[in-house]
Amino acid sequence: MDCIFCKIIVGEIPAEKVYSDEEIIAFKDINPQAPCHILIIPKRHIDGADVLKSDDAELTGKLILAAARIARQFHLESGYRIVTNIGKDGGQTVRHLHFHLLGGEKLKDSF
């Protein structure tokens, strides 16, 4: 298993977990880009959003709902961003579907 996120899921690599259920795990990013920077990932390996299938729709919805729950947990009521990067040119450095939850300050426009 070469996927760093899969290693975190099975406990081979430590992470500061903030949420976990049967299908999803969330943990603090080790290189935060905002005061609150959480990675939300499915426990089942999926390479990225570019390979999602219609069978993944429910899981994808659960990832977004988990992000909203975690945002409330971290008191990000004033606003936050949910981002996923796709492919090398899109900035995806780990080939495992994941969402970044960023908040805790006024975020700069990045588009």
Short mmCIF file of N, CA and C in Angstrom, two decimals, residues 4-85:
data_model
loop_
_atom_site.label_atom_id
_atom_site.label_comp_id
_atom_site.label_asym_id
_atom_site.label_seq_id
_atom_site.Cartn_x
_atom_site.Cartn_y
_atom_site.Cartn_z
N ILE A 4 -0.59 7.26 1.27
CA ILE A 4 -0.39 7.76 2.63
C ILE A 4 -1.72 7.86 3.38
N PHE A 5 -2.80 8.21 2.68
CA PHE A 5 -4.10 8.31 3.36
C PHE A 5 -4.61 6.93 3.77
N CYS A 6 -4.39 5.91 2.95
CA CYS A 6 -4.77 4.55 3.33
C CYS A 6 -3.99 4.11 4.56
N LYS A 7 -2.73 4.53 4.64
CA LYS A 7 -1.92 4.19 5.82
C LYS A 7 -2.45 4.90 7.07
N ILE A 8 -2.93 6.11 6.92
CA ILE A 8 -3.54 6.83 8.05
C ILE A 8 -4.81 6.12 8.48
N ILE A 9 -5.62 5.69 7.52
CA ILE A 9 -6.88 5.02 7.83
C ILE A 9 -6.65 3.77 8.68
N VAL A 10 -5.64 2.98 8.33
CA VAL A 10 -5.39 1.73 9.07
C VAL A 10 -4.50 1.93 10.29
N GLY A 11 -4.05 3.16 10.53
CA GLY A 11 -3.28 3.47 11.72
C GLY A 11 -1.78 3.27 11.59
N GLU A 12 -1.28 3.04 10.39
CA GLU A 12 0.17 2.89 10.19
C GLU A 12 0.89 4.22 10.31
N ILE A 13 0.19 5.30 10.01
CA ILE A 13 0.75 6.65 10.13
C ILE A 13 -0.19 7.44 11.04
N PRO A 14 0.36 8.11 12.05
CA PRO A 14 -0.50 8.87 12.97
C PRO A 14 -1.06 10.13 12.32
N ALA A 15 -2.23 10.51 12.78
CA ALA A 15 -2.86 11.75 12.33
C ALA A 15 -3.72 12.28 13.48
N GLU A 16 -3.90 13.58 13.51
CA GLU A 16 -4.75 14.19 14.53
C GLU A 16 -6.20 14.16 14.03
N LYS A 17 -6.88 13.07 14.34
CA LYS A 17 -8.24 12.84 13.84
C LYS A 17 -9.23 13.73 14.56
N VAL A 18 -10.19 14.26 13.78
CA VAL A 18 -11.24 15.11 14.35
C VAL A 18 -12.62 14.53 14.11
N TYR A 19 -12.72 13.51 13.25
CA TYR A 19 -14.01 12.89 12.94
C TYR A 19 -13.75 11.53 12.32
N SER A 20 -14.62 10.58 12.65
CA SER A 20 -14.54 9.26 12.03
C SER A 20 -15.89 8.57 12.16
N ASP A 21 -16.30 7.89 11.09
CA ASP A 21 -17.46 7.02 11.13
C ASP A 21 -17.14 5.79 10.29
N GLU A 22 -18.13 5.03 9.91
CA GLU A 22 -17.87 3.79 9.17
C GLU A 22 -17.22 4.02 7.82
N GLU A 23 -17.51 5.16 7.19
CA GLU A 23 -17.07 5.40 5.81
C GLU A 23 -16.08 6.54 5.63
N ILE A 24 -15.94 7.39 6.64
CA ILE A 24 -15.20 8.65 6.48
C ILE A 24 -14.27 8.85 7.67
N ILE A 25 -13.14 9.47 7.38
CA ILE A 25 -12.24 9.92 8.44
C ILE A 25 -11.80 11.34 8.10
N ALA A 26 -11.61 12.16 9.11
CA ALA A 26 -11.14 13.53 8.92
C ALA A 26 -10.05 13.81 9.94
N PHE A 27 -9.04 14.54 9.48
CA PHE A 27 -7.89 14.84 10.34
C PHE A 27 -7.28 16.17 9.93
N LYS A 28 -6.50 16.74 10.86
CA LYS A 28 -5.85 18.02 10.60
C LYS A 28 -4.73 17.85 9.58
N ASP A 29 -4.65 18.79 8.66
CA ASP A 29 -3.59 18.79 7.65
C ASP A 29 -2.26 19.12 8.33
N ILE A 30 -1.20 18.40 7.97
CA ILE A 30 0.11 18.65 8.60
C ILE A 30 0.79 19.89 8.04
N ASN A 31 0.25 20.43 6.95
CA ASN A 31 0.79 21.66 6.35
C ASN A 31 -0.38 22.63 6.13
N PRO A 32 -0.95 23.16 7.21
CA PRO A 32 -2.18 23.94 7.08
C PRO A 32 -2.01 25.22 6.27
N GLN A 33 -3.02 25.47 5.45
CA GLN A 33 -3.06 26.68 4.63
C GLN A 33 -4.01 27.73 5.20
N ALA A 34 -4.61 27.42 6.33
CA ALA A 34 -5.51 28.32 7.05
C ALA A 34 -5.49 27.90 8.52
N PRO A 35 -5.97 28.76 9.43
CA PRO A 35 -5.98 28.37 10.84
C PRO A 35 -6.70 27.03 11.09
N CYS A 36 -7.75 26.79 10.35
CA CYS A 36 -8.42 25.49 10.41
C CYS A 36 -8.28 24.86 9.02
N HIS A 37 -7.58 23.74 8.95
CA HIS A 37 -7.38 23.03 7.68
C HIS A 37 -7.51 21.54 7.96
N ILE A 38 -8.67 21.00 7.59
CA ILE A 38 -9.01 19.61 7.86
C ILE A 38 -9.12 18.87 6.53
N LEU A 39 -8.60 17.66 6.47
CA LEU A 39 -8.77 16.79 5.31
C LEU A 39 -9.87 15.79 5.62
N ILE A 40 -10.80 15.64 4.69
CA ILE A 40 -11.94 14.74 4.86
C ILE A 40 -11.86 13.72 3.74
N ILE A 41 -11.75 12.43 4.10
CA ILE A 41 -11.51 11.41 3.09
C ILE A 41 -12.40 10.19 3.31
N PRO A 42 -12.72 9.50 2.22
CA PRO A 42 -13.42 8.23 2.39
C PRO A 42 -12.44 7.16 2.85
N LYS A 43 -12.92 6.23 3.67
CA LYS A 43 -12.06 5.14 4.11
C LYS A 43 -11.80 4.15 2.97
N ARG A 44 -12.70 4.10 2.01
CA ARG A 44 -12.48 3.28 0.82
C ARG A 44 -11.64 4.07 -0.16
N HIS A 45 -10.60 3.48 -0.69
CA HIS A 45 -9.71 4.19 -1.61
C HIS A 45 -10.44 4.47 -2.93
N ILE A 46 -10.49 5.75 -3.27
CA ILE A 46 -10.96 6.23 -4.57
C ILE A 46 -9.89 7.21 -5.02
N ASP A 47 -9.37 7.05 -6.22
CA ASP A 47 -8.25 7.88 -6.68
C ASP A 47 -8.53 9.38 -6.63
N GLY A 48 -9.72 9.79 -7.02
CA GLY A 48 -10.03 11.22 -7.03
C GLY A 48 -11.42 11.45 -7.59
N ALA A 49 -11.85 12.71 -7.59
CA ALA A 49 -13.17 13.06 -8.09
C ALA A 49 -13.33 12.72 -9.57
N ASP A 50 -12.23 12.66 -10.28
CA ASP A 50 -12.29 12.38 -11.71
C ASP A 50 -12.67 10.94 -12.03
N VAL A 51 -12.64 10.05 -11.05
CA VAL A 51 -13.01 8.65 -11.30
C VAL A 51 -14.26 8.24 -10.53
N LEU A 52 -14.96 9.20 -9.95
CA LEU A 52 -16.20 8.88 -9.24
C LEU A 52 -17.22 8.30 -10.22
N LYS A 53 -18.02 7.37 -9.71
CA LYS A 53 -19.09 6.75 -10.49
C LYS A 53 -20.42 7.07 -9.82
N SER A 54 -21.50 6.81 -10.51
CA SER A 54 -22.81 7.11 -9.94
C SER A 54 -23.02 6.35 -8.63
N ASP A 55 -22.39 5.18 -8.48
CA ASP A 55 -22.49 4.43 -7.23
C ASP A 55 -21.83 5.15 -6.07
N ASP A 56 -20.99 6.14 -6.34
CA ASP A 56 -20.29 6.89 -5.30
C ASP A 56 -21.04 8.14 -4.86
N ALA A 57 -22.21 8.39 -5.43
CA ALA A 57 -22.94 9.64 -5.15
C ALA A 57 -23.30 9.76 -3.67
N GLU A 58 -23.78 8.69 -3.07
CA GLU A 58 -24.16 8.76 -1.65
C GLU A 58 -22.95 9.05 -0.76
N LEU A 59 -21.84 8.37 -1.03
CA LEU A 59 -20.63 8.59 -0.25
C LEU A 59 -20.13 10.03 -0.42
N THR A 60 -20.17 10.52 -1.64
CA THR A 60 -19.72 11.89 -1.90
C THR A 60 -20.58 12.89 -1.13
N GLY A 61 -21.88 12.67 -1.09
CA GLY A 61 -22.76 13.52 -0.30
C GLY A 61 -22.43 13.46 1.18
N LYS A 62 -22.11 12.26 1.66
CA LYS A 62 -21.74 12.10 3.07
C LYS A 62 -20.44 12.84 3.40
N LEU A 63 -19.51 12.89 2.45
CA LEU A 63 -18.26 13.64 2.67
C LEU A 63 -18.56 15.13 2.85
N ILE A 64 -19.46 15.67 2.03
CA ILE A 64 -19.82 17.10 2.14
C ILE A 64 -20.57 17.36 3.45
N LEU A 65 -21.47 16.45 3.81
CA LEU A 65 -22.19 16.61 5.08
C LEU A 65 -21.23 16.53 6.26
N ALA A 66 -20.23 15.66 6.19
CA ALA A 66 -19.22 15.58 7.25
C ALA A 66 -18.45 16.89 7.33
N ALA A 67 -18.13 17.48 6.18
CA ALA A 67 -17.42 18.77 6.17
C ALA A 67 -18.25 19.83 6.88
N ALA A 68 -19.54 19.87 6.62
CA ALA A 68 -20.41 20.86 7.28
C ALA A 68 -20.47 20.61 8.78
N ARG A 69 -20.53 19.35 9.18
CA ARG A 69 -20.55 19.01 10.60
C ARG A 69 -19.25 19.44 11.28
N ILE A 70 -18.13 19.18 10.64
CA ILE A 70 -16.83 19.55 11.19
C ILE A 70 -16.69 21.07 11.25
N ALA A 71 -17.21 21.76 10.26
CA ALA A 71 -17.18 23.24 10.27
C ALA A 71 -17.91 23.77 11.50
N ARG A 72 -19.05 23.17 11.82
CA ARG A 72 -19.77 23.58 13.04
C ARG A 72 -18.95 23.24 14.28
N GLN A 73 -18.33 22.07 14.29
CA GLN A 73 -17.50 21.63 15.42
C GLN A 73 -16.37 22.63 15.70
N PHE A 74 -15.82 23.21 14.62
CA PHE A 74 -14.71 24.15 14.75
C PHE A 74 -15.18 25.61 14.72
N HIS A 75 -16.48 25.82 14.84
CA HIS A 75 -17.07 27.17 14.96
C HIS A 75 -16.71 28.06 13.76
N LEU A 76 -16.90 27.53 12.57
CA LEU A 76 -16.58 28.29 11.36
C LEU A 76 -17.83 28.95 10.76
N GLU A 77 -18.75 29.38 11.63
CA GLU A 77 -20.01 29.94 11.18
C GLU A 77 -19.84 31.15 10.27
N SER A 78 -18.73 31.88 10.40
CA SER A 78 -18.55 33.08 9.58
C SER A 78 -18.13 32.74 8.16
N GLY A 79 -17.81 31.48 7.90
CA GLY A 79 -17.50 31.06 6.54
C GLY A 79 -16.32 30.11 6.46
N TYR A 80 -16.33 29.32 5.42
CA TYR A 80 -15.26 28.36 5.18
C TYR A 80 -15.29 27.95 3.71
N ARG A 81 -14.32 27.18 3.33
CA ARG A 81 -14.19 26.72 1.95
C ARG A 81 -14.00 25.20 1.96
N ILE A 82 -14.65 24.53 1.02
CA ILE A 82 -14.44 23.10 0.80
C ILE A 82 -13.86 22.97 -0.61
N VAL A 83 -12.69 22.33 -0.70
CA VAL A 83 -11.97 22.25 -1.98
C VAL A 83 -11.51 20.81 -2.21
N THR A 84 -11.57 20.38 -3.47
CA THR A 84 -10.89 19.15 -3.84
C THR A 84 -10.05 19.43 -5.08
N ASN A 85 -8.85 18.93 -5.09
CA ASN A 85 -7.95 19.09 -6.23
C ASN A 85 -7.98 17.80 -7.03
#
